[in-house]
mmCIF file of the C-alpha atoms, coordinates in Angstrom:
data_MODEL
# 
_entry.id   MODEL 
# 
loop_
_atom_site.group_PDB 
_atom_site.id 
_atom_site.type_symbol 
_atom_site.label_atom_id 
_atom_site.label_alt_id 
_atom_site.label_comp_id 
_atom_site.label_asym_id 
_atom_site.label_entity_id 
_atom_site.label_seq_id 
_atom_site.pdbx_PDB_ins_code 
_atom_site.Cartn_x 
_atom_site.Cartn_y 
_atom_site.Cartn_z 
_atom_site.occupancy 
_atom_site.B_iso_or_equiv 
_atom_site.pdbx_formal_charge 
_atom_site.auth_seq_id 
_atom_site.auth_comp_id 
_atom_site.auth_asym_id 
_atom_site.auth_atom_id 
_atom_site.pdbx_PDB_model_num 
ATOM 1   C CA . UNK A 1 1   ? -139.586 143.784 52.864 1.00 0.00 ? 1   UNK A CA 1 
ATOM 2   C CA . UNK A 1 2   ? -140.180 141.051 50.280 1.00 0.00 ? 2   UNK A CA 1 
ATOM 3   C CA . UNK A 1 3   ? -137.721 142.806 47.922 1.00 0.00 ? 3   UNK A CA 1 
ATOM 4   C CA . UNK A 1 4   ? -134.959 142.592 50.568 1.00 0.00 ? 4   UNK A CA 1 
ATOM 5   C CA . UNK A 1 5   ? -135.657 138.905 51.248 1.00 0.00 ? 5   UNK A CA 1 
ATOM 6   C CA . UNK A 1 6   ? -135.310 138.140 47.532 1.00 0.00 ? 6   UNK A CA 1 
ATOM 7   C CA . UNK A 1 7   ? -132.052 140.080 47.387 1.00 0.00 ? 7   UNK A CA 1 
ATOM 8   C CA . UNK A 1 8   ? -130.804 138.251 50.484 1.00 0.00 ? 8   UNK A CA 1 
ATOM 9   C CA . UNK A 1 9   ? -131.665 134.896 48.897 1.00 0.00 ? 9   UNK A CA 1 
ATOM 10  C CA . UNK A 1 10  ? -129.680 135.795 45.753 1.00 0.00 ? 10  UNK A CA 1 
ATOM 11  C CA . UNK A 1 11  ? -126.683 136.839 47.864 1.00 0.00 ? 11  UNK A CA 1 
ATOM 12  C CA . UNK A 1 12  ? -126.791 133.584 49.847 1.00 0.00 ? 12  UNK A CA 1 
ATOM 13  C CA . UNK A 1 13  ? -126.911 131.518 46.639 1.00 0.00 ? 13  UNK A CA 1 
ATOM 14  C CA . UNK A 1 14  ? -124.006 133.455 45.125 1.00 0.00 ? 14  UNK A CA 1 
ATOM 15  C CA . UNK A 1 15  ? -121.894 133.195 48.270 1.00 0.00 ? 15  UNK A CA 1 
ATOM 16  C CA . UNK A 1 16  ? -122.579 129.486 48.622 1.00 0.00 ? 16  UNK A CA 1 
ATOM 17  C CA . UNK A 1 17  ? -121.214 128.788 45.150 1.00 0.00 ? 17  UNK A CA 1 
ATOM 18  C CA . UNK A 1 18  ? -124.585 127.591 43.907 1.00 0.00 ? 18  UNK A CA 1 
ATOM 19  C CA . UNK A 1 19  ? -124.253 129.695 40.784 1.00 0.00 ? 19  UNK A CA 1 
ATOM 20  C CA . UNK A 1 20  ? -120.530 129.242 40.284 1.00 0.00 ? 20  UNK A CA 1 
ATOM 21  C CA . UNK A 1 21  ? -121.120 127.696 36.867 1.00 0.00 ? 21  UNK A CA 1 
ATOM 22  C CA . UNK A 1 22  ? -122.507 131.051 35.752 1.00 0.00 ? 22  UNK A CA 1 
ATOM 23  C CA . UNK A 1 23  ? -119.165 132.742 36.427 1.00 0.00 ? 23  UNK A CA 1 
ATOM 24  C CA . UNK A 1 24  ? -116.511 130.052 35.911 1.00 0.00 ? 24  UNK A CA 1 
ATOM 25  C CA . UNK A 1 25  ? -115.854 128.725 32.435 1.00 0.00 ? 25  UNK A CA 1 
ATOM 26  C CA . UNK A 1 26  ? -115.363 124.952 32.341 1.00 0.00 ? 26  UNK A CA 1 
ATOM 27  C CA . UNK A 1 27  ? -111.663 124.094 32.027 1.00 0.00 ? 27  UNK A CA 1 
ATOM 28  C CA . UNK A 1 28  ? -111.157 120.843 30.066 1.00 0.00 ? 28  UNK A CA 1 
ATOM 29  C CA . UNK A 1 29  ? -107.516 120.444 31.145 1.00 0.00 ? 29  UNK A CA 1 
ATOM 30  C CA . UNK A 1 30  ? -108.306 120.448 34.872 1.00 0.00 ? 30  UNK A CA 1 
ATOM 31  C CA . UNK A 1 31  ? -108.423 117.083 36.593 1.00 0.00 ? 31  UNK A CA 1 
ATOM 32  C CA . UNK A 1 32  ? -111.736 116.460 38.341 1.00 0.00 ? 32  UNK A CA 1 
ATOM 33  C CA . UNK A 1 33  ? -113.198 113.826 40.621 1.00 0.00 ? 33  UNK A CA 1 
ATOM 34  C CA . UNK A 1 34  ? -116.255 111.853 39.571 1.00 0.00 ? 34  UNK A CA 1 
ATOM 35  C CA . UNK A 1 35  ? -117.222 109.580 42.458 1.00 0.00 ? 35  UNK A CA 1 
ATOM 36  C CA . UNK A 1 36  ? -114.014 107.679 43.177 1.00 0.00 ? 36  UNK A CA 1 
ATOM 37  C CA . UNK A 1 37  ? -112.460 108.284 39.740 1.00 0.00 ? 37  UNK A CA 1 
ATOM 38  C CA . UNK A 1 38  ? -110.167 111.069 38.568 1.00 0.00 ? 38  UNK A CA 1 
ATOM 39  C CA . UNK A 1 39  ? -111.191 112.431 35.165 1.00 0.00 ? 39  UNK A CA 1 
ATOM 40  C CA . UNK A 1 40  ? -109.533 114.612 32.563 1.00 0.00 ? 40  UNK A CA 1 
ATOM 41  C CA . UNK A 1 41  ? -111.658 115.967 29.719 1.00 0.00 ? 41  UNK A CA 1 
ATOM 42  C CA . UNK A 1 42  ? -114.423 113.512 30.647 1.00 0.00 ? 42  UNK A CA 1 
ATOM 43  C CA . UNK A 1 43  ? -112.184 110.415 30.515 1.00 0.00 ? 43  UNK A CA 1 
ATOM 44  C CA . UNK A 1 44  ? -110.687 108.332 33.366 1.00 0.00 ? 44  UNK A CA 1 
ATOM 45  C CA . UNK A 1 45  ? -107.324 109.761 34.404 1.00 0.00 ? 45  UNK A CA 1 
ATOM 46  C CA . UNK A 1 46  ? -104.502 107.684 35.850 1.00 0.00 ? 46  UNK A CA 1 
ATOM 47  C CA . UNK A 1 47  ? -101.124 109.122 36.727 1.00 0.00 ? 47  UNK A CA 1 
ATOM 48  C CA . UNK A 1 48  ? -97.677  108.628 38.166 1.00 0.00 ? 48  UNK A CA 1 
ATOM 49  C CA . UNK A 1 49  ? -96.510  111.511 40.310 1.00 0.00 ? 49  UNK A CA 1 
ATOM 50  C CA . UNK A 1 50  ? -93.694  112.718 42.487 1.00 0.00 ? 50  UNK A CA 1 
ATOM 51  C CA . UNK A 1 51  ? -92.632  115.631 44.655 1.00 0.00 ? 51  UNK A CA 1 
ATOM 52  C CA . UNK A 1 52  ? -90.775  118.508 42.973 1.00 0.00 ? 52  UNK A CA 1 
ATOM 53  C CA . UNK A 1 53  ? -91.406  121.027 45.731 1.00 0.00 ? 53  UNK A CA 1 
ATOM 54  C CA . UNK A 1 54  ? -88.390  123.142 44.784 1.00 0.00 ? 54  UNK A CA 1 
ATOM 55  C CA . UNK A 1 55  ? -89.468  123.722 41.163 1.00 0.00 ? 55  UNK A CA 1 
ATOM 56  C CA . UNK A 1 56  ? -90.245  127.424 41.622 1.00 0.00 ? 56  UNK A CA 1 
ATOM 57  C CA . UNK A 1 57  ? -86.836  127.885 43.241 1.00 0.00 ? 57  UNK A CA 1 
ATOM 58  C CA . UNK A 1 58  ? -85.051  126.368 40.234 1.00 0.00 ? 58  UNK A CA 1 
ATOM 59  C CA . UNK A 1 59  ? -87.326  128.301 37.860 1.00 0.00 ? 59  UNK A CA 1 
ATOM 60  C CA . UNK A 1 60  ? -86.457  131.600 39.518 1.00 0.00 ? 60  UNK A CA 1 
ATOM 61  C CA . UNK A 1 61  ? -84.213  134.133 37.829 1.00 0.00 ? 61  UNK A CA 1 
ATOM 62  C CA . UNK A 1 62  ? -82.934  135.009 41.328 1.00 0.00 ? 62  UNK A CA 1 
ATOM 63  C CA . UNK A 1 63  ? -80.236  133.472 43.501 1.00 0.00 ? 63  UNK A CA 1 
ATOM 64  C CA . UNK A 1 64  ? -81.914  130.044 43.792 1.00 0.00 ? 64  UNK A CA 1 
ATOM 65  C CA . UNK A 1 65  ? -82.537  129.698 40.073 1.00 0.00 ? 65  UNK A CA 1 
ATOM 66  C CA . UNK A 1 66  ? -81.139  127.096 37.713 1.00 0.00 ? 66  UNK A CA 1 
ATOM 67  C CA . UNK A 1 67  ? -83.515  126.888 34.759 1.00 0.00 ? 67  UNK A CA 1 
ATOM 68  C CA . UNK A 1 68  ? -81.286  124.528 32.755 1.00 0.00 ? 68  UNK A CA 1 
ATOM 69  C CA . UNK A 1 69  ? -81.368  122.056 35.645 1.00 0.00 ? 69  UNK A CA 1 
ATOM 70  C CA . UNK A 1 70  ? -85.146  122.433 35.979 1.00 0.00 ? 70  UNK A CA 1 
ATOM 71  C CA . UNK A 1 71  ? -85.649  121.727 32.275 1.00 0.00 ? 71  UNK A CA 1 
ATOM 72  C CA . UNK A 1 72  ? -83.377  118.651 32.496 1.00 0.00 ? 72  UNK A CA 1 
ATOM 73  C CA . UNK A 1 73  ? -85.289  117.373 35.528 1.00 0.00 ? 73  UNK A CA 1 
ATOM 74  C CA . UNK A 1 74  ? -88.688  117.919 33.891 1.00 0.00 ? 74  UNK A CA 1 
ATOM 75  C CA . UNK A 1 75  ? -87.519  116.161 30.726 1.00 0.00 ? 75  UNK A CA 1 
ATOM 76  C CA . UNK A 1 76  ? -86.213  113.215 32.776 1.00 0.00 ? 76  UNK A CA 1 
ATOM 77  C CA . UNK A 1 77  ? -89.396  112.968 34.848 1.00 0.00 ? 77  UNK A CA 1 
ATOM 78  C CA . UNK A 1 78  ? -91.539  113.040 31.697 1.00 0.00 ? 78  UNK A CA 1 
ATOM 79  C CA . UNK A 1 79  ? -89.361  110.338 30.085 1.00 0.00 ? 79  UNK A CA 1 
ATOM 80  C CA . UNK A 1 80  ? -90.024  108.162 33.150 1.00 0.00 ? 80  UNK A CA 1 
ATOM 81  C CA . UNK A 1 81  ? -93.787  108.538 32.651 1.00 0.00 ? 81  UNK A CA 1 
ATOM 82  C CA . UNK A 1 82  ? -94.344  110.993 35.494 1.00 0.00 ? 82  UNK A CA 1 
ATOM 83  C CA . UNK A 1 83  ? -97.216  113.332 34.660 1.00 0.00 ? 83  UNK A CA 1 
ATOM 84  C CA . UNK A 1 84  ? -98.089  114.880 38.037 1.00 0.00 ? 84  UNK A CA 1 
ATOM 85  C CA . UNK A 1 85  ? -95.848  116.962 40.276 1.00 0.00 ? 85  UNK A CA 1 
ATOM 86  C CA . UNK A 1 86  ? -96.414  118.259 43.794 1.00 0.00 ? 86  UNK A CA 1 
ATOM 87  C CA . UNK A 1 87  ? -94.917  121.758 43.843 1.00 0.00 ? 87  UNK A CA 1 
ATOM 88  C CA . UNK A 1 88  ? -94.540  124.582 46.324 1.00 0.00 ? 88  UNK A CA 1 
ATOM 89  C CA . UNK A 1 89  ? -96.733  127.546 45.364 1.00 0.00 ? 89  UNK A CA 1 
ATOM 90  C CA . UNK A 1 90  ? -96.573  129.437 48.650 1.00 0.00 ? 90  UNK A CA 1 
ATOM 91  C CA . UNK A 1 91  ? -94.402  129.523 51.719 1.00 0.00 ? 91  UNK A CA 1 
ATOM 92  C CA . UNK A 1 92  ? -94.164  131.982 54.563 1.00 0.00 ? 92  UNK A CA 1 
ATOM 93  C CA . UNK A 1 93  ? -91.160  133.236 56.491 1.00 0.00 ? 93  UNK A CA 1 
ATOM 94  C CA . UNK A 1 94  ? -90.675  131.183 59.621 1.00 0.00 ? 94  UNK A CA 1 
ATOM 95  C CA . UNK A 1 95  ? -88.217  130.804 62.462 1.00 0.00 ? 95  UNK A CA 1 
ATOM 96  C CA . UNK A 1 96  ? -88.697  127.039 62.303 1.00 0.00 ? 96  UNK A CA 1 
ATOM 97  C CA . UNK A 1 97  ? -85.339  125.493 61.455 1.00 0.00 ? 97  UNK A CA 1 
ATOM 98  C CA . UNK A 1 98  ? -86.460  123.261 58.596 1.00 0.00 ? 98  UNK A CA 1 
ATOM 99  C CA . UNK A 1 99  ? -88.971  125.549 56.970 1.00 0.00 ? 99  UNK A CA 1 
ATOM 100 C CA . UNK A 1 100 ? -88.542  126.418 53.307 1.00 0.00 ? 100 UNK A CA 1 
ATOM 101 C CA . UNK A 1 101 ? -86.084  129.266 52.815 1.00 0.00 ? 101 UNK A CA 1 
ATOM 102 C CA . UNK A 1 102 ? -86.139  131.735 51.247 1.00 0.00 ? 102 UNK A CA 1 
ATOM 103 C CA . UNK A 1 103 ? -89.869  132.091 51.728 1.00 0.00 ? 103 UNK A CA 1 
ATOM 104 C CA . UNK A 1 104 ? -92.177  133.142 48.928 1.00 0.00 ? 104 UNK A CA 1 
ATOM 105 C CA . UNK A 1 105 ? -94.002  135.432 51.386 1.00 0.00 ? 105 UNK A CA 1 
ATOM 106 C CA . UNK A 1 106 ? -91.420  137.308 53.454 1.00 0.00 ? 106 UNK A CA 1 
ATOM 107 C CA . UNK A 1 107 ? -94.050  139.032 55.594 1.00 0.00 ? 107 UNK A CA 1 
ATOM 108 C CA . UNK A 1 108 ? -97.792  139.666 55.245 1.00 0.00 ? 108 UNK A CA 1 
ATOM 109 C CA . UNK A 1 109 ? -98.312  141.116 51.777 1.00 0.00 ? 109 UNK A CA 1 
ATOM 110 C CA . UNK A 1 110 ? -94.588  141.092 50.867 1.00 0.00 ? 110 UNK A CA 1 
ATOM 111 C CA . UNK A 1 111 ? -93.667  138.480 48.244 1.00 0.00 ? 111 UNK A CA 1 
ATOM 112 C CA . UNK A 1 112 ? -90.468  137.352 46.572 1.00 0.00 ? 112 UNK A CA 1 
ATOM 113 C CA . UNK A 1 113 ? -91.121  138.268 42.944 1.00 0.00 ? 113 UNK A CA 1 
ATOM 114 C CA . UNK A 1 114 ? -88.279  136.068 41.695 1.00 0.00 ? 114 UNK A CA 1 
ATOM 115 C CA . UNK A 1 115 ? -89.865  132.965 43.245 1.00 0.00 ? 115 UNK A CA 1 
ATOM 116 C CA . UNK A 1 116 ? -93.318  133.813 41.891 1.00 0.00 ? 116 UNK A CA 1 
ATOM 117 C CA . UNK A 1 117 ? -91.734  134.272 38.466 1.00 0.00 ? 117 UNK A CA 1 
ATOM 118 C CA . UNK A 1 118 ? -90.034  130.909 39.005 1.00 0.00 ? 118 UNK A CA 1 
ATOM 119 C CA . UNK A 1 119 ? -93.412  129.295 39.735 1.00 0.00 ? 119 UNK A CA 1 
ATOM 120 C CA . UNK A 1 120 ? -94.774  130.769 36.517 1.00 0.00 ? 120 UNK A CA 1 
ATOM 121 C CA . UNK A 1 121 ? -91.765  129.452 34.574 1.00 0.00 ? 121 UNK A CA 1 
ATOM 122 C CA . UNK A 1 122 ? -92.175  126.000 36.151 1.00 0.00 ? 122 UNK A CA 1 
ATOM 123 C CA . UNK A 1 123 ? -95.888  125.785 35.334 1.00 0.00 ? 123 UNK A CA 1 
ATOM 124 C CA . UNK A 1 124 ? -95.255  126.918 31.766 1.00 0.00 ? 124 UNK A CA 1 
ATOM 125 C CA . UNK A 1 125 ? -92.565  124.260 31.295 1.00 0.00 ? 125 UNK A CA 1 
ATOM 126 C CA . UNK A 1 126 ? -94.845  121.625 32.817 1.00 0.00 ? 126 UNK A CA 1 
ATOM 127 C CA . UNK A 1 127 ? -97.614  122.642 30.427 1.00 0.00 ? 127 UNK A CA 1 
ATOM 128 C CA . UNK A 1 128 ? -95.245  122.183 27.464 1.00 0.00 ? 128 UNK A CA 1 
ATOM 129 C CA . UNK A 1 129 ? -94.775  118.582 28.637 1.00 0.00 ? 129 UNK A CA 1 
ATOM 130 C CA . UNK A 1 130 ? -98.487  118.004 29.363 1.00 0.00 ? 130 UNK A CA 1 
ATOM 131 C CA . UNK A 1 131 ? -97.747  117.592 33.061 1.00 0.00 ? 131 UNK A CA 1 
ATOM 132 C CA . UNK A 1 132 ? -100.085 118.576 35.897 1.00 0.00 ? 132 UNK A CA 1 
ATOM 133 C CA . UNK A 1 133 ? -99.369  120.228 39.239 1.00 0.00 ? 133 UNK A CA 1 
ATOM 134 C CA . UNK A 1 134 ? -100.684 119.778 42.744 1.00 0.00 ? 134 UNK A CA 1 
ATOM 135 C CA . UNK A 1 135 ? -99.872  123.093 44.410 1.00 0.00 ? 135 UNK A CA 1 
ATOM 136 C CA . UNK A 1 136 ? -99.229  123.187 48.126 1.00 0.00 ? 136 UNK A CA 1 
ATOM 137 C CA . UNK A 1 137 ? -99.748  126.487 49.868 1.00 0.00 ? 137 UNK A CA 1 
ATOM 138 C CA . UNK A 1 138 ? -97.804  126.447 53.118 1.00 0.00 ? 138 UNK A CA 1 
ATOM 139 C CA . UNK A 1 139 ? -94.374  125.872 54.595 1.00 0.00 ? 139 UNK A CA 1 
ATOM 140 C CA . UNK A 1 140 ? -95.035  122.622 56.443 1.00 0.00 ? 140 UNK A CA 1 
ATOM 141 C CA . UNK A 1 141 ? -95.801  118.966 55.750 1.00 0.00 ? 141 UNK A CA 1 
# 
């Protein structure tokens, strides 16, 4: 009985994230919060940001894609001192008139590979410019 209680305690700790540092390598280029301060690599982090929700659409090699435009826009944003972008990383098909179309997820488990490739292209281009992303994961404000 005692053996099962010990095993249960380990499972609870693992599921609660208490040992997450054992499994997740520290990422120095991730922005963190320390009290009321953003930090990057242990130093205070201040930023100027904007919304570029359609970045994965421009980065796509599909019908919505325009990589030259995306690169121009990223270069312009960087030249203006913008280092953070809010970008769409997931959207679901919806009958709502003003939802994002085409959707990244067409139906449960069915994804638009071109848009996911576009997201990857966008994030890679942002990384080249030392920009950071806030990813939103739904189709609504």
